[in-house]
Amino acid sequence: MALLINNTRARYGLAAISLHWLMALIIIGMYPLGLYIDSLGYYDAAYKTVPHWHKSIGVMLMMLLVVRVLWRMMTVQPKVLSHSVVQKRVVKIAHSSLYVLMAVALVSGYMISTADGRAIAVFNWFEIPALPAVLDEQEDVAGLIHFWATTTLIILAGAHALAALKHHFINKDKTLSRMLVSTGRA
Ligand code: HEM
Ligand code: HEM
């Protein structure tokens, strides 16, 4: 059995599978980390470290999202395994919405962090410069957008995961297994 790097019309390849699970795990971890930041007071010891990790990991996610979107544009997409036209449409809309929400969550996070003109030090390794603020009270407005975009993203991803489990255990089709392993006939 060959290891597939690229997608085919029947399966996801190793690149799409790795990017999907790496980003899903990080995003799910980032949500409670963000809520924890919100509960911290200025004088808590963790105030000096946890926001720094959240922002640094967030910048990594932004880079992964760019790679993922470019990769997706360069490779074919496997056919959706639902029979009805309506279900196929719903799946496509859900996947596009997940991409839009990821982008809004990441850009709003960047806009909170750089609202005061400060660059983001990524793991004290390199810096992402701040662009000039574009909104009045940018920190607060972007903070509100960030909370709602990330919350909607987590809820939609939860529904998406339940749909994948339904396909696996009730419809008994390959929807989940082809997102887990990349070997098989091309
Ligand atoms: C998809 C990835 C991300 C998720 C799931 C996420 C999640 C969250 C959540 C749930 C909060 C708490 C919001 C609140 O209670 O109001 C938060 C706060 C925050 N996030 Fe993110 N975040 C992500 C990416 C980013 C990125 C890329 C940055 C910056 C580069 C960032 C910067 C911040 C900052 C600075 C706060 C504190 C805001 C405040 O205290 O008002 N986040 N994040
Ligand atoms: C924050 C978490 C998640 C995000 C943002 C996310 C996002 C996506 C996106 C955008 C796709 C479309 C394919 C692509 O372009 O890569 C996809 C496909 C898929 N995801 Fe997720 N996902 C998440 C979590 C999960 C979880 C927890 C599961 C399973 C328990 C799951 C199972 C699947 C499956 C099976 C597919 C393939 C669907 C098909 O072929 O029609 N995902 N996901």
mmCIF file of C-alpha atoms and ligand atoms in Angstrom:
data_model
loop_
_atom_site.group_PDB
_atom_site.id
_atom_site.type_symbol
_atom_site.label_atom_id
_atom_site.label_comp_id
_atom_site.label_asym_id
_atom_site.label_seq_id
_atom_site.Cartn_x
_atom_site.Cartn_y
_atom_site.Cartn_z
ATOM 1 C CA MET A 1 0.000 0.000 0.000
ATOM 2 C CA ALA A 2 1.387 3.391 -0.987
ATOM 3 C CA LEU A 3 1.535 6.321 1.398
ATOM 4 C CA LEU A 4 -0.383 9.201 -0.167
ATOM 5 C CA ILE A 5 0.943 12.732 0.297
ATOM 6 C CA ASN A 6 -1.575 14.390 -2.039
ATOM 7 C CA ASN A 7 -5.345 14.021 -1.847
ATOM 8 C CA THR A 8 -7.190 11.980 -4.456
ATOM 9 C CA ARG A 9 -10.907 12.105 -5.323
ATOM 10 C CA ALA A 10 -11.367 9.144 -2.933
ATOM 11 C CA ARG A 11 -9.076 9.932 0.031
ATOM 12 C CA TYR A 12 -7.256 12.614 2.010
ATOM 13 C CA GLY A 13 -3.451 12.560 1.697
ATOM 14 C CA LEU A 14 -0.897 12.738 4.516
ATOM 15 C CA ALA A 15 -0.441 16.521 4.149
ATOM 16 C CA ALA A 16 -4.158 17.367 4.570
ATOM 17 C CA ILE A 17 -4.554 14.801 7.395
ATOM 18 C CA SER A 18 -1.532 16.084 9.351
ATOM 19 C CA LEU A 19 -2.582 19.725 8.968
ATOM 20 C CA HIS A 20 -6.193 18.889 9.972
ATOM 21 C CA TRP A 21 -5.319 17.061 13.209
ATOM 22 C CA LEU A 22 -2.404 19.286 14.213
ATOM 23 C CA MET A 23 -4.543 22.420 13.878
ATOM 24 C CA ALA A 24 -7.647 20.806 15.468
ATOM 25 C CA LEU A 25 -5.672 19.755 18.583
ATOM 26 C CA ILE A 26 -3.978 23.136 18.956
ATOM 27 C CA ILE A 27 -7.242 25.098 18.455
ATOM 28 C CA ILE A 28 -9.089 22.949 21.023
ATOM 29 C CA GLY A 29 -6.240 23.549 23.524
ATOM 30 C CA MET A 30 -6.130 27.306 22.782
ATOM 31 C CA TYR A 31 -9.757 27.831 23.847
ATOM 32 C CA PRO A 32 -9.405 27.017 27.583
ATOM 33 C CA LEU A 33 -5.992 28.727 27.550
ATOM 34 C CA GLY A 34 -7.706 31.933 26.309
ATOM 35 C CA LEU A 35 -10.428 31.703 28.976
ATOM 36 C CA TYR A 36 -7.729 31.199 31.590
ATOM 37 C CA ILE A 37 -5.949 34.385 30.396
ATOM 38 C CA ASP A 38 -9.197 36.280 30.792
ATOM 39 C CA SER A 39 -9.472 35.127 34.428
ATOM 40 C CA LEU A 40 -5.924 36.306 35.313
ATOM 41 C CA GLY A 41 -5.216 39.496 37.200
ATOM 42 C CA TYR A 42 -2.287 41.752 36.279
ATOM 43 C CA TYR A 43 -0.351 40.661 39.391
ATOM 44 C CA ASP A 44 -0.769 36.879 38.838
ATOM 45 C CA ALA A 45 2.568 35.226 38.046
ATOM 46 C CA ALA A 46 0.991 33.449 35.037
ATOM 47 C CA TYR A 47 0.080 36.848 33.504
ATOM 48 C CA LYS A 48 3.695 37.161 32.351
ATOM 49 C CA THR A 49 3.844 33.750 30.650
ATOM 50 C CA VAL A 50 0.455 32.353 29.583
ATOM 51 C CA PRO A 51 -0.630 35.221 27.255
ATOM 52 C CA HIS A 52 2.853 35.006 25.690
ATOM 53 C CA TRP A 53 2.344 31.275 24.923
ATOM 54 C CA HIS A 54 -1.224 31.864 23.673
ATOM 55 C CA LYS A 55 -0.019 34.550 21.245
ATOM 56 C CA SER A 56 3.069 32.609 20.149
ATOM 57 C CA ILE A 57 1.086 29.421 19.471
ATOM 58 C CA GLY A 58 -1.555 31.595 17.747
ATOM 59 C CA VAL A 59 1.040 32.998 15.324
ATOM 60 C CA MET A 60 2.128 29.415 14.530
ATOM 61 C CA LEU A 61 -1.532 28.616 13.800
ATOM 62 C CA MET A 62 -1.744 31.593 11.431
ATOM 63 C CA MET A 63 1.235 30.218 9.504
ATOM 64 C CA LEU A 64 -0.255 26.714 9.428
ATOM 65 C CA LEU A 65 -3.559 28.141 8.130
ATOM 66 C CA VAL A 66 -1.789 29.906 5.247
ATOM 67 C CA VAL A 67 0.066 26.674 4.347
ATOM 68 C CA ARG A 68 -3.186 24.673 4.612
ATOM 69 C CA VAL A 69 -5.199 27.031 2.383
ATOM 70 C CA LEU A 70 -2.417 27.159 -0.238
ATOM 71 C CA TRP A 71 -2.102 23.363 -0.121
ATOM 72 C CA ARG A 72 -5.871 22.981 -0.466
ATOM 73 C CA MET A 73 -5.815 25.193 -3.583
ATOM 74 C CA MET A 74 -3.081 23.016 -5.114
ATOM 75 C CA THR A 75 -4.622 19.566 -4.561
ATOM 76 C CA VAL A 76 -7.997 17.968 -5.428
ATOM 77 C CA GLN A 77 -10.657 17.527 -2.747
ATOM 78 C CA PRO A 78 -12.060 14.068 -1.967
ATOM 79 C CA LYS A 79 -15.741 13.632 -2.896
ATOM 80 C CA VAL A 80 -18.155 14.179 0.016
ATOM 81 C CA LEU A 81 -19.569 10.756 0.982
ATOM 82 C CA SER A 82 -23.181 11.882 1.489
ATOM 83 C CA HIS A 83 -25.796 10.905 -1.049
ATOM 84 C CA SER A 84 -28.207 13.801 -1.033
ATOM 85 C CA VAL A 85 -27.420 17.077 -2.799
ATOM 86 C CA VAL A 86 -28.609 19.016 0.264
ATOM 87 C CA GLN A 87 -26.241 17.133 2.606
ATOM 88 C CA LYS A 88 -23.319 17.743 0.230
ATOM 89 C CA ARG A 89 -24.113 21.472 0.255
ATOM 90 C CA VAL A 90 -24.342 21.516 4.064
ATOM 91 C CA VAL A 91 -20.923 19.808 4.362
ATOM 92 C CA LYS A 92 -19.331 22.318 1.956
ATOM 93 C CA ILE A 93 -20.861 25.287 3.815
ATOM 94 C CA ALA A 94 -19.742 23.842 7.192
ATOM 95 C CA HIS A 95 -16.150 23.333 5.990
ATOM 96 C CA SER A 96 -16.000 26.852 4.470
ATOM 97 C CA SER A 97 -17.427 28.294 7.709
ATOM 98 C CA LEU A 98 -14.727 26.491 9.735
ATOM 99 C CA TYR A 99 -12.065 28.134 7.528
ATOM 100 C CA VAL A 100 -13.676 31.594 7.816
ATOM 101 C CA LEU A 101 -13.985 31.261 11.621
ATOM 102 C CA MET A 102 -10.356 30.108 11.950
ATOM 103 C CA ALA A 103 -9.232 33.162 9.944
ATOM 104 C CA VAL A 104 -11.425 35.609 11.931
ATOM 105 C CA ALA A 105 -10.261 34.089 15.251
ATOM 106 C CA LEU A 106 -6.596 34.379 14.292
ATOM 107 C CA VAL A 107 -6.766 37.873 12.762
ATOM 108 C CA SER A 108 -8.816 39.255 15.698
ATOM 109 C CA GLY A 109 -6.256 37.721 18.120
ATOM 110 C CA TYR A 110 -3.496 39.533 16.216
ATOM 111 C CA MET A 111 -5.523 42.772 16.336
ATOM 112 C CA ILE A 112 -5.990 42.582 20.150
ATOM 113 C CA SER A 113 -2.321 41.894 20.695
ATOM 114 C CA THR A 114 -0.994 44.655 18.412
ATOM 115 C CA ALA A 115 -3.648 47.344 19.162
ATOM 116 C CA ASP A 116 -1.169 49.282 21.302
ATOM 117 C CA GLY A 117 1.477 49.201 18.539
ATOM 118 C CA ARG A 118 3.568 46.467 20.187
ATOM 119 C CA ALA A 119 5.003 43.636 18.063
ATOM 120 C CA ILE A 120 4.301 39.987 19.016
ATOM 121 C CA ALA A 121 7.414 38.183 20.269
ATOM 122 C CA VAL A 122 6.916 34.591 19.119
ATOM 123 C CA PHE A 123 8.501 32.363 21.828
ATOM 124 C CA ASN A 124 11.187 35.111 22.065
ATOM 125 C CA TRP A 125 12.437 33.624 18.817
ATOM 126 C CA PHE A 126 11.261 36.152 16.209
ATOM 127 C CA GLU A 127 8.858 39.088 16.130
ATOM 128 C CA ILE A 128 5.678 39.729 14.130
ATOM 129 C CA PRO A 129 5.422 43.519 13.715
ATOM 130 C CA ALA A 130 2.267 45.469 14.593
ATOM 131 C CA LEU A 131 0.287 47.067 11.760
ATOM 132 C CA PRO A 132 -1.268 50.469 12.529
ATOM 133 C CA ALA A 133 -4.598 50.111 14.413
ATOM 134 C CA VAL A 134 -7.595 50.319 12.039
ATOM 135 C CA LEU A 135 -10.483 50.472 14.569
ATOM 136 C CA ASP A 136 -11.406 52.863 17.390
ATOM 137 C CA GLU A 137 -10.933 51.055 20.712
ATOM 138 C CA GLN A 138 -9.391 48.225 18.701
ATOM 139 C CA GLU A 139 -8.357 46.148 21.728
ATOM 140 C CA ASP A 140 -11.947 45.945 23.047
ATOM 141 C CA VAL A 141 -13.688 45.498 19.682
ATOM 142 C CA ALA A 142 -11.212 42.834 18.524
ATOM 143 C CA GLY A 143 -11.510 41.169 21.972
ATOM 144 C CA LEU A 144 -15.270 40.826 21.533
ATOM 145 C CA ILE A 145 -14.888 39.507 17.969
ATOM 146 C CA HIS A 146 -12.184 37.097 19.209
ATOM 147 C CA PHE A 147 -14.412 35.687 21.952
ATOM 148 C CA TRP A 148 -17.413 35.131 19.644
ATOM 149 C CA ALA A 149 -15.397 33.815 16.668
ATOM 150 C CA THR A 150 -13.511 31.290 18.836
ATOM 151 C CA THR A 151 -16.682 30.225 20.704
ATOM 152 C CA THR A 152 -18.615 29.715 17.439
ATOM 153 C CA LEU A 153 -15.604 27.863 15.988
ATOM 154 C CA ILE A 154 -15.512 25.439 18.942
ATOM 155 C CA ILE A 155 -19.310 24.842 18.785
ATOM 156 C CA LEU A 156 -19.264 24.272 15.005
ATOM 157 C CA ALA A 157 -16.192 22.004 15.303
ATOM 158 C CA GLY A 158 -18.079 20.005 17.986
ATOM 159 C CA ALA A 159 -21.080 19.533 15.662
ATOM 160 C CA HIS A 160 -18.657 18.642 12.851
ATOM 161 C CA ALA A 161 -16.986 15.995 15.070
ATOM 162 C CA LEU A 162 -20.392 14.527 16.012
ATOM 163 C CA ALA A 163 -21.307 14.333 12.305
ATOM 164 C CA ALA A 164 -18.008 12.489 11.633
ATOM 165 C CA LEU A 165 -18.774 10.015 14.457
ATOM 166 C CA LYS A 166 -22.315 9.486 13.104
ATOM 167 C CA HIS A 167 -20.865 8.656 9.672
ATOM 168 C CA HIS A 168 -18.467 6.196 11.290
ATOM 169 C CA PHE A 169 -20.721 4.372 13.751
ATOM 170 C CA ILE A 170 -24.198 4.719 12.223
ATOM 171 C CA ASN A 171 -23.734 5.065 8.442
ATOM 172 C CA LYS A 172 -20.540 2.926 8.664
ATOM 173 C CA ASP A 173 -18.878 4.755 5.752
ATOM 174 C CA LYS A 174 -15.249 5.878 5.291
ATOM 175 C CA THR A 175 -15.718 9.591 6.138
ATOM 176 C CA LEU A 176 -13.720 9.407 9.400
ATOM 177 C CA SER A 177 -11.287 6.627 8.498
ATOM 178 C CA ARG A 178 -10.092 8.430 5.348
ATOM 179 C CA MET A 179 -9.270 11.462 7.549
ATOM 180 C CA LEU A 180 -7.222 9.182 9.852
ATOM 181 C CA VAL A 181 -5.047 7.105 7.513
ATOM 182 C CA SER A 182 -3.530 8.045 4.199
ATOM 183 C CA THR A 183 -2.611 4.642 2.822
ATOM 184 C CA GLY A 184 -4.745 2.928 0.231
ATOM 185 C CA ARG A 185 -5.375 2.816 -3.443
ATOM 186 C CA ALA A 186 -4.866 6.157 -5.132
HETATM 187 C C1 HEM B 1 -7.931 29.578 16.957
HETATM 188 C C2 HEM B 1 -7.035 29.985 17.840
HETATM 189 C C3 HEM B 1 -7.435 30.725 19.091
HETATM 190 C C4 HEM B 1 -8.380 30.397 20.029
HETATM 191 C C5 HEM B 1 -9.310 29.160 20.058
HETATM 192 C C6 HEM B 1 -8.363 31.459 21.026
HETATM 193 C C7 HEM B 1 -9.203 31.523 22.137
HETATM 194 C C8 HEM B 1 -9.258 32.574 23.026
HETATM 195 C C9 HEM B 1 -10.256 32.736 24.068
HETATM 196 C C10 HEM B 1 -11.425 31.788 24.334
HETATM 197 C C11 HEM B 1 -9.957 33.868 24.749
HETATM 198 C C12 HEM B 1 -10.724 34.470 25.940
HETATM 199 C C13 HEM B 1 -11.654 35.536 25.393
HETATM 200 C C14 HEM B 1 -12.522 36.182 26.448
HETATM 201 O O1 HEM B 1 -12.819 35.568 27.470
HETATM 202 O O2 HEM B 1 -12.927 37.341 26.208
HETATM 203 C C15 HEM B 1 -8.763 34.439 24.148
HETATM 204 C C16 HEM B 1 -8.136 35.591 24.581
HETATM 205 C C17 HEM B 1 -7.043 36.152 23.957
HETATM 206 N N1 HEM B 1 -6.421 35.719 22.790
HETATM 207 FE FE1 HEM B 1 -6.915 34.071 21.768
HETATM 208 N N2 HEM B 1 -7.399 32.387 20.683
HETATM 209 C C18 HEM B 1 -6.823 31.983 19.503
HETATM 210 C C19 HEM B 1 -5.815 32.649 18.790
HETATM 211 C C20 HEM B 1 -5.194 33.814 19.201
HETATM 212 C C21 HEM B 1 -4.124 34.509 18.483
HETATM 213 C C22 HEM B 1 -3.593 34.117 17.105
HETATM 214 C C23 HEM B 1 -3.766 35.589 19.239
HETATM 215 C C24 HEM B 1 -2.701 36.624 18.965
HETATM 216 C C25 HEM B 1 -1.738 36.532 18.107
HETATM 217 C C26 HEM B 1 -4.599 35.589 20.420
HETATM 218 C C27 HEM B 1 -4.534 36.532 21.427
HETATM 219 C C28 HEM B 1 -5.385 36.587 22.501
HETATM 220 C C29 HEM B 1 -5.302 37.622 23.543
HETATM 221 C C30 HEM B 1 -4.283 38.760 23.613
HETATM 222 C C31 HEM B 1 -6.345 37.335 24.439
HETATM 223 C C32 HEM B 1 -6.682 38.110 25.734
HETATM 224 C C33 HEM B 1 -7.799 39.054 25.421
HETATM 225 C C34 HEM B 1 -8.371 39.723 26.653
HETATM 226 O O3 HEM B 1 -7.879 39.535 27.752
HETATM 227 O O4 HEM B 1 -9.366 40.438 26.454
HETATM 228 N N3 HEM B 1 -5.463 34.494 20.369
HETATM 229 N N4 HEM B 1 -8.357 33.639 23.090
HETATM 230 C C1 HEM B 2 -11.185 22.777 15.883
HETATM 231 C C2 HEM B 2 -11.361 21.569 15.407
HETATM 232 C C3 HEM B 2 -11.570 21.237 13.933
HETATM 233 C C4 HEM B 2 -11.519 22.018 12.807
HETATM 234 C C5 HEM B 2 -11.213 23.513 12.720
HETATM 235 C C6 HEM B 2 -11.805 21.152 11.668
HETATM 236 C C7 HEM B 2 -11.848 21.588 10.342
HETATM 237 C C8 HEM B 2 -12.082 20.776 9.248
HETATM 238 C C9 HEM B 2 -12.101 21.201 7.874
HETATM 239 C C10 HEM B 2 -11.876 22.647 7.403
HETATM 240 C C11 HEM B 2 -12.319 20.112 7.095
HETATM 241 C C12 HEM B 2 -12.414 20.066 5.568
HETATM 242 C C13 HEM B 2 -11.218 19.359 4.981
HETATM 243 C C14 HEM B 2 -10.014 20.246 4.920
HETATM 244 O O1 HEM B 2 -10.036 21.248 4.185
HETATM 245 O O2 HEM B 2 -9.012 19.946 5.605
HETATM 246 C C15 HEM B 2 -12.441 18.977 7.974
HETATM 247 C C16 HEM B 2 -12.673 17.669 7.577
HETATM 248 C C17 HEM B 2 -12.920 16.624 8.425
HETATM 249 N N1 HEM B 2 -12.873 16.653 9.816
HETATM 250 FE FE1 HEM B 2 -12.455 18.251 10.964
HETATM 251 N N2 HEM B 2 -12.023 19.871 12.109
HETATM 252 C C18 HEM B 2 -11.886 19.881 13.493
HETATM 253 C C19 HEM B 2 -12.025 18.802 14.352
HETATM 254 C C20 HEM B 2 -12.430 17.547 13.962
HETATM 255 C C21 HEM B 2 -12.715 16.440 14.881
HETATM 256 C C22 HEM B 2 -12.589 16.504 16.413
HETATM 257 C C23 HEM B 2 -13.092 15.374 14.088
HETATM 258 C C24 HEM B 2 -13.524 13.947 14.451
HETATM 259 C C25 HEM B 2 -13.869 13.501 15.628
HETATM 260 C C26 HEM B 2 -13.020 15.808 12.703
HETATM 261 C C27 HEM B 2 -13.286 15.000 11.607
HETATM 262 C C28 HEM B 2 -13.201 15.390 10.290
HETATM 263 C C29 HEM B 2 -13.455 14.508 9.160
HETATM 264 C C30 HEM B 2 -13.851 13.035 9.240
HETATM 265 C C31 HEM B 2 -13.284 15.270 7.995
HETATM 266 C C32 HEM B 2 -13.477 14.805 6.536
HETATM 267 C C33 HEM B 2 -14.917 15.120 6.140
HETATM 268 C C34 HEM B 2 -15.280 14.674 4.733
HETATM 269 O O3 HEM B 2 -14.517 13.992 4.081
HETATM 270 O O4 HEM B 2 -16.372 15.049 4.290
HETATM 271 N N3 HEM B 2 -12.625 17.125 12.663
HETATM 272 N N4 HEM B 2 -12.302 19.399 9.282
#
